[in-house]
């Protein structure tokens, strides 16, 4: 158990809809990272938050947004969903802000299926 | 963008043998590397890491080797067990992490 909790485990919805994915980091970790993992592809970095502030942005679509709350949990919002958004979405956390060389610890992901 | 790749997409080994999983990276400025294990239906699990000022690091049954000259990383698993069956992938970090697609390891009992 990594200590990172993601909910829900599965989401099935239709095109055009909006969903929210939730992540609780490991106790004491200040950074939260969001990744997308599609079939046969590596993890694609979406966005990082550190102690409530956006720290780094990757290949995140404009239809996607995220935030980190004062209690350090984070939410990833996906809107105007398209079939191609079907993927596994992972959250990871680390103690530092990303500049330090520390491992990220991952949750078990949310599997999003768009019908 | 960065390129992190694996030489072999699949690897099958006999139980008890040693496994070697390879990874090539492209960014010579990467200063930190991690190996992850991902089992079906689960998130990536941290195995071992290594900083660029090292060329070898050992853990429990695992060893990571880093060859900066040829930008190559390998993971050695000693006495491979059925529970080691999973997808293994490496990650490199300069300012952010870049992940490979993974090698699927199958352990034959």
Short mmCIF file of N, CA and C in Angstrom, two decimals, chain A residues 35 37 40-43 45 57-58 88 90 98-109, chain B residues 31-32 34 36 38 41-46 49 51 89 93-101:
data_model
loop_
_atom_site.label_atom_id
_atom_site.label_comp_id
_atom_site.label_asym_id
_atom_site.label_seq_id
_atom_site.Cartn_x
_atom_site.Cartn_y
_atom_site.Cartn_z
N UNK A 35 -1.25 11.96 -13.68
CA UNK A 35 -0.77 11.33 -14.90
C UNK A 35 -1.91 10.64 -15.63
N UNK A 37 -2.52 7.44 -18.30
CA UNK A 37 -1.89 6.25 -18.90
C UNK A 37 -2.89 5.61 -19.86
N UNK A 40 -0.91 0.89 -23.98
CA UNK A 40 0.38 0.79 -24.67
C UNK A 40 1.18 2.08 -24.65
N UNK A 41 0.82 2.99 -23.77
CA UNK A 41 1.61 4.22 -23.65
C UNK A 41 2.14 4.37 -22.25
N UNK A 42 3.23 5.05 -22.14
CA UNK A 42 3.77 5.34 -20.83
C UNK A 42 2.95 6.39 -20.12
N UNK A 43 3.29 6.61 -18.88
CA UNK A 43 2.61 7.63 -18.10
C UNK A 43 2.90 9.01 -18.68
N UNK A 45 2.63 12.93 -18.04
CA UNK A 45 2.48 13.90 -16.97
C UNK A 45 1.46 14.97 -17.35
N UNK A 57 3.32 22.11 -15.24
CA UNK A 57 2.28 21.68 -16.16
C UNK A 57 2.90 20.86 -17.26
N UNK A 58 2.23 19.78 -17.59
CA UNK A 58 2.68 18.94 -18.69
C UNK A 58 1.70 19.02 -19.84
N UNK A 88 -6.42 5.33 -17.94
CA UNK A 88 -6.19 5.27 -16.50
C UNK A 88 -5.60 6.60 -16.06
N UNK A 90 -3.70 8.40 -12.99
CA UNK A 90 -3.00 8.14 -11.75
C UNK A 90 -2.64 9.43 -11.04
N UNK A 98 9.43 18.75 -6.00
CA UNK A 98 9.75 18.29 -7.34
C UNK A 98 11.18 18.60 -7.73
N UNK A 99 11.75 19.62 -7.14
CA UNK A 99 13.13 19.94 -7.43
C UNK A 99 14.09 18.95 -6.81
N UNK A 100 13.65 18.36 -5.71
CA UNK A 100 14.49 17.36 -5.05
C UNK A 100 14.35 16.02 -5.76
N UNK A 101 15.35 15.22 -5.66
CA UNK A 101 15.31 13.87 -6.24
C UNK A 101 14.70 12.91 -5.24
N UNK A 102 13.39 12.82 -5.29
CA UNK A 102 12.65 11.94 -4.40
C UNK A 102 11.66 11.15 -5.24
N UNK A 103 11.41 9.90 -4.84
CA UNK A 103 10.47 9.11 -5.63
C UNK A 103 9.05 9.60 -5.46
N UNK A 104 8.28 9.36 -6.47
CA UNK A 104 6.85 9.58 -6.40
C UNK A 104 6.17 8.26 -6.05
N UNK A 105 5.15 8.33 -5.24
CA UNK A 105 4.40 7.16 -4.84
C UNK A 105 3.00 7.27 -5.42
N UNK A 106 2.59 6.20 -6.08
CA UNK A 106 1.36 6.24 -6.87
C UNK A 106 0.18 5.58 -6.17
N UNK A 107 -1.00 6.12 -6.48
CA UNK A 107 -2.23 5.43 -6.12
C UNK A 107 -2.55 4.36 -7.14
N UNK A 108 -3.65 3.68 -6.96
CA UNK A 108 -4.03 2.59 -7.86
C UNK A 108 -4.84 3.05 -9.07
N UNK A 109 -5.06 4.34 -9.18
CA UNK A 109 -5.64 4.89 -10.38
C UNK A 109 -7.15 4.89 -10.43
N UNK B 31 19.19 13.48 -13.95
CA UNK B 31 20.06 13.26 -12.81
C UNK B 31 19.49 12.30 -11.78
N UNK B 32 18.34 11.72 -12.11
CA UNK B 32 17.70 10.84 -11.15
C UNK B 32 16.87 9.83 -11.92
N UNK B 34 14.40 6.09 -11.63
CA UNK B 34 13.63 5.20 -10.77
C UNK B 34 13.14 4.01 -11.58
N UNK B 36 10.04 1.25 -11.53
CA UNK B 36 8.73 0.97 -10.96
C UNK B 36 8.26 -0.40 -11.44
N UNK B 38 4.60 -2.46 -12.03
CA UNK B 38 3.15 -2.26 -12.10
C UNK B 38 2.45 -3.58 -12.35
N UNK B 41 -4.03 -3.88 -12.72
CA UNK B 41 -5.06 -3.27 -11.89
C UNK B 41 -4.53 -2.43 -10.74
N UNK B 42 -3.21 -2.24 -10.72
CA UNK B 42 -2.62 -1.47 -9.62
C UNK B 42 -1.78 -0.32 -10.17
N UNK B 43 -1.44 0.58 -9.30
CA UNK B 43 -0.58 1.67 -9.68
C UNK B 43 0.89 1.27 -9.64
N UNK B 44 1.74 2.07 -10.26
CA UNK B 44 3.18 1.78 -10.23
C UNK B 44 3.70 1.77 -8.79
N UNK B 45 4.53 0.79 -8.54
CA UNK B 45 5.10 0.63 -7.20
C UNK B 45 6.60 0.89 -7.26
N UNK B 46 7.07 1.80 -6.43
CA UNK B 46 8.49 2.13 -6.38
C UNK B 46 9.32 0.90 -6.02
N UNK B 49 15.75 3.43 -6.68
CA UNK B 49 16.16 4.62 -7.42
C UNK B 49 17.68 4.74 -7.41
N UNK B 51 20.79 7.94 -8.24
CA UNK B 51 21.15 9.28 -8.66
C UNK B 51 22.29 9.21 -9.66
N UNK B 89 8.92 -0.52 -15.52
CA UNK B 89 9.35 0.59 -16.34
C UNK B 89 10.23 1.55 -15.56
N UNK B 93 14.50 11.71 -14.67
CA UNK B 93 14.08 13.04 -14.23
C UNK B 93 15.17 14.06 -14.50
N UNK B 94 14.77 15.12 -15.17
CA UNK B 94 15.59 16.32 -15.20
C UNK B 94 14.81 17.37 -14.39
N UNK B 95 13.86 18.02 -15.01
CA UNK B 95 12.97 18.90 -14.24
C UNK B 95 11.68 18.19 -13.87
N UNK B 96 11.26 17.27 -14.70
CA UNK B 96 10.09 16.46 -14.40
C UNK B 96 10.39 15.03 -14.80
N UNK B 97 9.50 14.15 -14.37
CA UNK B 97 9.72 12.73 -14.67
C UNK B 97 9.20 12.38 -16.05
N UNK B 98 9.93 11.51 -16.74
CA UNK B 98 9.50 10.93 -18.00
C UNK B 98 9.58 9.43 -17.84
N UNK B 99 8.50 8.77 -18.25
CA UNK B 99 8.36 7.33 -18.01
C UNK B 99 8.42 6.56 -19.30
N UNK B 100 9.05 5.39 -19.25
CA UNK B 100 9.03 4.47 -20.36
C UNK B 100 7.71 3.71 -20.42
N UNK B 101 7.51 2.96 -21.49
CA UNK B 101 6.26 2.22 -21.67
C UNK B 101 6.28 0.88 -20.93
#
